[in-house]
PDB file of C-alpha atoms in Angstrom:
ATOM      1  CA  MET A   1       0.367   0.409   0.358  1.00 66.00           C
ATOM      2  CA  LYS A   2       1.031   3.092  -1.365  1.00 90.00           C
ATOM      3  CA  HIS A   3      -0.429   7.068  -0.451  1.00 95.00           C
ATOM      4  CA  TYR A   4      -0.680   9.281  -3.265  1.00 98.00           C
ATOM      5  CA  ILE A   5      -2.521  12.798  -2.665  1.00 99.00           C
ATOM      6  CA  VAL A   6      -2.651  15.742  -5.399  1.00 99.00           C
ATOM      7  CA  THR A   7      -1.868  18.204  -6.077  1.00 99.00           C
ATOM      8  CA  GLU A   8      -2.382  21.028  -8.624  1.00 98.00           C
ATOM      9  CA  SER A   9       1.030  23.220  -8.525  1.00 98.00           C
ATOM     10  CA  ASP A  10       4.528  22.508  -7.755  1.00 98.00           C
ATOM     11  CA  PHE A  11       4.600  24.287  -4.962  1.00 98.00           C
ATOM     12  CA  ASP A  12       1.728  22.630  -3.031  1.00 98.00           C
ATOM     13  CA  LEU A  13       3.531  19.296  -3.736  1.00 98.00           C
ATOM     14  CA  ARG A  14       7.351  21.014  -1.936  1.00 98.00           C
ATOM     15  CA  LEU A  15       5.028  22.831   0.891  1.00 98.00           C
ATOM     16  CA  LEU A  16       3.754  19.161   1.926  1.00 98.00           C
ATOM     17  CA  SER A  17       6.679  17.465   1.173  1.00 98.00           C
ATOM     18  CA  MET A  18       8.568  19.991   4.108  1.00 98.00           C
ATOM     19  CA  LEU A  19       5.541  19.315   5.894  1.00 98.00           C
ATOM     20  CA  ILE A  20       5.063  15.440   6.180  1.00 98.00           C
ATOM     21  CA  PRO A  21       6.612  14.305   8.529  1.00 96.00           C
ATOM     22  CA  ALA A  22       9.548  11.859   7.701  1.00 95.00           C
ATOM     23  CA  GLU A  23       8.285   8.738   8.684  1.00 94.00           C
ATOM     24  CA  LEU A  24       4.918   9.287   6.576  1.00 95.00           C
ATOM     25  CA  ILE A  25       6.737  10.674   3.452  1.00 94.00           C
ATOM     26  CA  VAL A  26       8.456   7.533   2.676  1.00 93.00           C
ATOM     27  CA  THR A  27       5.168   5.947   2.219  1.00 93.00           C
ATOM     28  CA  THR A  28       3.704   8.702   0.632  1.00 96.00           C
ATOM     29  CA  LYS A  29       4.390  10.065  -2.949  1.00 97.00           C
ATOM     30  CA  ILE A  30       3.226  13.699  -3.820  1.00 98.00           C
ATOM     31  CA  ILE A  31       1.681  14.365  -7.419  1.00 98.00           C
ATOM     32  CA  ASN A  32       2.024  17.876  -9.699  1.00 98.00           C
ATOM     33  CA  SER A  33      -0.322  17.583 -11.203  1.00 98.00           C
ATOM     34  CA  GLY A  34      -0.544  21.403 -12.601  1.00 97.00           C
ATOM     35  CA  GLY A  35      -3.649  22.264 -12.238  1.00 98.00           C
ATOM     36  CA  TYR A  36      -7.430  21.901 -10.990  1.00 98.00           C
ATOM     37  CA  SER A  37      -9.292  19.391 -14.093  1.00 98.00           C
ATOM     38  CA  SER A  38      -5.807  17.191 -14.465  1.00 98.00           C
ATOM     39  CA  ALA A  39      -6.269  17.202 -10.543  1.00 99.00           C
ATOM     40  CA  LEU A  40      -9.519  15.274 -10.950  1.00 98.00           C
ATOM     41  CA  SER A  41      -8.195  13.623 -13.791  1.00 98.00           C
ATOM     42  CA  VAL A  42      -4.816  12.346 -11.877  1.00 98.00           C
ATOM     43  CA  GLY A  43      -6.879  11.085  -9.084  1.00 97.00           C
ATOM     44  CA  LYS A  44     -10.288   9.327 -11.078  1.00 97.00           C
ATOM     45  CA  THR A  45      -6.459   7.438 -13.601  1.00 97.00           C
ATOM     46  CA  LEU A  46      -4.836   6.285  -9.974  1.00 97.00           C
ATOM     47  CA  ILE A  47      -8.410   5.046  -8.199  1.00 95.00           C
ATOM     48  CA  LEU A  48      -8.572   3.170 -11.927  1.00 94.00           C
ATOM     49  CA  LYS A  49      -5.581   1.522 -12.034  1.00 94.00           C
ATOM     50  CA  PRO A  50      -5.309  -2.143 -10.779  1.00 92.00           C
ATOM     51  CA  GLU A  51      -1.869  -1.070  -8.855  1.00 93.00           C
ATOM     52  CA  ASN A  52      -3.297   0.976  -6.599  1.00 92.00           C
ATOM     53  CA  LEU A  53      -6.551  -1.159  -5.343  1.00 90.00           C
ATOM     54  CA  ASP A  54      -4.605  -1.058  -1.657  1.00 90.00           C
ATOM     55  CA  SER A  55      -3.246   2.205  -2.347  1.00 93.00           C
ATOM     56  CA  ASN A  56      -5.334   5.525  -0.583  1.00 94.00           C
ATOM     57  CA  ILE A  57      -5.187   8.639  -3.039  1.00 96.00           C
ATOM     58  CA  ILE A  58      -5.542  11.943  -1.502  1.00 98.00           C
ATOM     59  CA  LEU A  59      -7.069  14.690  -3.266  1.00 99.00           C
ATOM     60  CA  PHE A  60      -5.509  17.922  -1.528  1.00 99.00           C
ATOM     61  CA  LEU A  61      -6.962  21.236  -3.560  1.00 99.00           C
ATOM     62  CA  SER A  62      -7.938  24.735  -2.937  1.00 98.00           C
ATOM     63  CA  ALA A  63     -10.658  25.679  -2.392  1.00 98.00           C
ATOM     64  CA  ASP A  64     -10.969  28.521  -4.162  1.00 96.00           C
ATOM     65  CA  THR A  65     -13.599  30.057  -2.152  1.00 96.00           C
ATOM     66  CA  ASN A  66     -14.751  30.508   1.931  1.00 94.00           C
ATOM     67  CA  ASP A  67     -18.254  30.139   1.118  1.00 96.00           C
ATOM     68  CA  GLU A  68     -19.426  26.284   2.412  1.00 97.00           C
ATOM     69  CA  SER A  69     -22.217  25.906   0.718  1.00 98.00           C
ATOM     70  CA  LYS A  70     -19.486  26.439  -3.130  1.00 98.00           C
ATOM     71  CA  ILE A  71     -17.647  24.214  -0.779  1.00 98.00           C
ATOM     72  CA  SER A  72     -20.044  21.583  -0.766  1.00 98.00           C
ATOM     73  CA  GLU A  73     -20.592  22.109  -3.681  1.00 98.00           C
ATOM     74  CA  LYS A  74     -17.393  21.624  -5.399  1.00 98.00           C
ATOM     75  CA  LEU A  75     -16.635  18.357  -2.791  1.00 97.00           C
ATOM     76  CA  ASN A  76     -19.784  16.788  -4.083  1.00 97.00           C
ATOM     77  CA  PHE A  77     -18.850  16.921  -7.304  1.00 98.00           C
ATOM     78  CA  ILE A  78     -15.452  16.288  -6.914  1.00 98.00           C
ATOM     79  CA  LYS A  79     -16.625  13.171  -5.841  1.00 96.00           C
ATOM     80  CA  SER A  80     -19.932  12.262  -8.724  1.00 95.00           C
ATOM     81  CA  TYR A  81     -17.194  12.783 -11.328  1.00 96.00           C
ATOM     82  CA  ILE A  82     -14.286  10.874  -9.837  1.00 95.00           C
ATOM     83  CA  GLY A  83     -16.679   8.190  -8.087  1.00 90.00           C
ATOM     84  CA  TYR A  84     -17.229   7.048  -5.005  1.00 84.00           C
ATOM     85  CA  ASP A  85     -14.979   5.223  -2.728  1.00 90.00           C
ATOM     86  CA  ASP A  86     -13.074   4.246  -0.067  1.00 91.00           C
ATOM     87  CA  ARG A  87      -9.339   5.415  -0.679  1.00 93.00           C
ATOM     88  CA  LEU A  88     -10.319   8.143  -1.719  1.00 95.00           C
ATOM     89  CA  GLU A  89     -10.026  11.245   0.444  1.00 96.00           C
ATOM     90  CA  ILE A  90     -10.456  14.634  -0.447  1.00 98.00           C
ATOM     91  CA  ILE A  91      -9.486  18.787   1.507  1.00 98.00           C
ATOM     92  CA  LEU A  92     -10.685  21.468  -0.152  1.00 98.00           C
ATOM     93  CA  VAL A  93      -8.004  24.335   2.177  1.00 98.00           C
ATOM     94  CA  LYS A  94     -10.376  27.443   2.156  1.00 96.00           C
ATOM     95  CA  PRO A  95      -9.717  29.372  -0.250  1.00 96.00           C
ATOM     96  CA  GLN A  96      -6.555  28.052  -1.315  1.00 96.00           C
ATOM     97  CA  VAL A  97      -3.440  25.552  -0.070  1.00 97.00           C
ATOM     98  CA  ALA A  98      -0.594  29.283   0.535  1.00 95.00           C
ATOM     99  CA  SER A  99      -3.767  29.754   2.581  1.00 95.00           C
ATOM    100  CA  ILE A 100      -2.077  27.666   5.422  1.00 97.00           C
ATOM    101  CA  LEU A 101       1.412  29.730   4.965  1.00 96.00           C
ATOM    102  CA  PHE A 102      -0.511  31.931   7.159  1.00 93.00           C
ATOM    103  CA  GLU A 103      -0.350  30.160  10.294  1.00 92.00           C
ATOM    104  CA  SER A 104       2.623  31.540  11.089  1.00 92.00           C
ATOM    105  CA  PRO A 105       2.189  35.060  11.225  1.00 90.00           C
ATOM    106  CA  ASP A 106       6.296  35.294  12.260  1.00 92.00           C
ATOM    107  CA  LEU A 107       6.496  33.424   8.720  1.00 94.00           C
ATOM    108  CA  ILE A 108       3.902  36.033   6.670  1.00 92.00           C
ATOM    109  CA  GLY A 109       6.307  39.395   9.034  1.00 89.00           C
ATOM    110  CA  ARG A 110      10.009  37.636   7.628  1.00 91.00           C
ATOM    111  CA  LEU A 111       8.177  37.105   4.239  1.00 90.00           C
ATOM    112  CA  ALA A 112       7.100  41.180   4.286  1.00 86.00           C
ATOM    113  CA  LYS A 113       9.764  42.411   6.382  1.00 84.00           C
ATOM    114  CA  MET A 114      12.371  41.287   3.131  1.00 79.00           C
ATOM    115  CA  LYS A 115      10.556  43.888   0.806  1.00 74.00           C
ATOM    116  CA  GLY A 116       8.968  46.319   2.839  1.00 77.00           C
ATOM    117  CA  VAL A 117       5.625  46.047   2.605  1.00 76.00           C
ATOM    118  CA  GLU A 118       2.762  46.177   5.224  1.00 76.00           C
ATOM    119  CA  TYR A 119       0.167  42.874   5.445  1.00 74.00           C
ATOM    120  CA  ASP A 120      -3.081  42.433   7.384  1.00 79.00           C
ATOM    121  CA  ILE A 121      -2.657  38.612   8.504  1.00 82.00           C
ATOM    122  CA  ALA A 122      -6.479  38.155   8.829  1.00 85.00           C
ATOM    123  CA  LEU A 123      -6.498  39.828   5.127  1.00 88.00           C
ATOM    124  CA  GLY A 124      -3.790  36.846   3.858  1.00 88.00           C
ATOM    125  CA  ARG A 125      -6.176  34.074   5.769  1.00 86.00           C
ATOM    126  CA  TYR A 126      -8.935  35.269   2.706  1.00 91.00           C
ATOM    127  CA  ILE A 127      -6.851  36.147  -0.009  1.00 93.00           C
ATOM    128  CA  PRO A 128      -3.614  34.350   0.794  1.00 94.00           C
ATOM    129  CA  ASP A 129      -2.321  34.677  -2.904  1.00 92.00           C
ATOM    130  CA  ASP A 130      -2.978  38.218  -3.744  1.00 91.00           C
ATOM    131  CA  VAL A 131      -1.738  38.937   0.230  1.00 91.00           C
ATOM    132  CA  LEU A 132       2.054  36.924  -1.155  1.00 91.00           C
ATOM    133  CA  LYS A 133       1.475  38.316  -4.318  1.00 90.00           C
ATOM    134  CA  SER A 134       1.609  42.160  -2.986  1.00 88.00           C
ATOM    135  CA  PHE A 135       5.163  40.851  -1.232  1.00 89.00           C
ATOM    136  CA  LYS A 136       6.576  40.225  -4.880  1.00 89.00           C
ATOM    137  CA  ILE A 137       8.381  37.687  -3.889  1.00 88.00           C
ATOM    138  CA  THR A 138       9.079  34.234  -6.069  1.00 92.00           C
ATOM    139  CA  GLU A 139       7.852  31.011  -4.087  1.00 95.00           C
ATOM    140  CA  GLU A 140      11.641  29.368  -4.032  1.00 96.00           C
ATOM    141  CA  GLU A 141      12.056  32.543  -1.206  1.00 94.00           C
ATOM    142  CA  ILE A 142       8.339  31.729   0.512  1.00 96.00           C
ATOM    143  CA  LEU A 143       9.816  28.000   1.092  1.00 97.00           C
ATOM    144  CA  ASN A 144      13.308  28.507   1.508  1.00 96.00           C
ATOM    145  CA  THR A 145      12.151  31.056   4.774  1.00 96.00           C
ATOM    146  CA  ILE A 146       9.968  28.272   5.973  1.00 97.00           C
ATOM    147  CA  SER A 147      11.735  27.176  10.131  1.00 97.00           C
ATOM    148  CA  GLN A 148      11.489  24.131  12.090  1.00 96.00           C
ATOM    149  CA  ASP A 149       9.206  26.652  13.848  1.00 96.00           C
ATOM    150  CA  ASP A 150       7.386  27.855  10.679  1.00 97.00           C
ATOM    151  CA  ILE A 151       7.084  23.934  10.097  1.00 97.00           C
ATOM    152  CA  LEU A 152       5.953  22.698  13.588  1.00 96.00           C
ATOM    153  CA  LYS A 153       2.501  25.832  13.154  1.00 96.00           C
ATOM    154  CA  LEU A 154       1.675  25.365  10.142  1.00 97.00           C
ATOM    155  CA  SER A 155       1.291  21.381  10.183  1.00 96.00           C
ATOM    156  CA  ALA A 156      -1.266  22.504  13.084  1.00 94.00           C
ATOM    157  CA  HIS A 157      -3.313  24.187  10.054  1.00 95.00           C
ATOM    158  CA  GLY A 158      -6.592  22.041   9.970  1.00 96.00           C
ATOM    159  CA  ASP A 159      -6.038  20.871   6.782  1.00 97.00           C
ATOM    160  CA  VAL A 160      -2.576  19.421   7.136  1.00 98.00           C
ATOM    161  CA  LYS A 161      -2.513  18.125  10.658  1.00 97.00           C
ATOM    162  CA  ASN A 162      -6.152  16.683   9.480  1.00 97.00           C
ATOM    163  CA  LEU A 163      -3.316  14.805   6.117  1.00 98.00           C
ATOM    164  CA  ILE A 164      -1.049  13.572   8.516  1.00 97.00           C
ATOM    165  CA  GLU A 165      -3.811  12.201  10.516  1.00 96.00           C
ATOM    166  CA  ILE A 166      -5.373  10.520   7.132  1.00 95.00           C
ATOM    167  CA  LEU A 167      -2.020   8.839   6.478  1.00 95.00           C
ATOM    168  CA  LYS A 168      -1.135   8.174  10.099  1.00 92.00           C
ATOM    169  CA  HIS A 169      -4.922   5.856  10.568  1.00 88.00           C
ATOM    170  CA  HIS A 170      -4.128   4.297   6.353  1.00 76.00           C
ATOM    171  CA  PRO A 171      -0.956   2.343   7.226  1.00 64.00           C
ATOM    172  CA  VAL A 172       1.384   1.200   5.133  1.00 63.00           C
ATOM    173  CA  ILE A 173       1.972  -2.262   4.786  1.00 56.00           C
ATOM    174  CA  ASN A 174       4.647  -3.452   3.329  1.00 51.00           C
TER     175      ASN A 174
END
């Protein structure tokens, strides 16, 4: 058994690679699908492959909204598109995966200071991509700025915590 985590971007893949504990990452393959539609296709393909019958497939995607009814609709659409399967887990991060970074105000402060910009931590939780873009900072700079202390804080984000719990409670049997 192996865990597959499907993300929408290379940044999401690299961020999760930092946040998932080492003992779980060794049995996990994180896939950058290149976007939402591609993530659904990859998820469906993984479910259908006979060699993955004993694998867990986790879609870790941006909800692209904070509206619970729209999130529920998106979740239902994904389930109907891919098919209902016990091996499938879907995590929709509100509103975007980048919002996880705002769990560490210290990290956001360091990123903003690097570029000398003002920021609003609360606003970042609602429109994280826009706030991060205002910093004029690259994804590489963001990832390189994350400290061990930040990793602990970011791992406490509800969706990351949920992901780690799923990985722990579905152990890989060699």
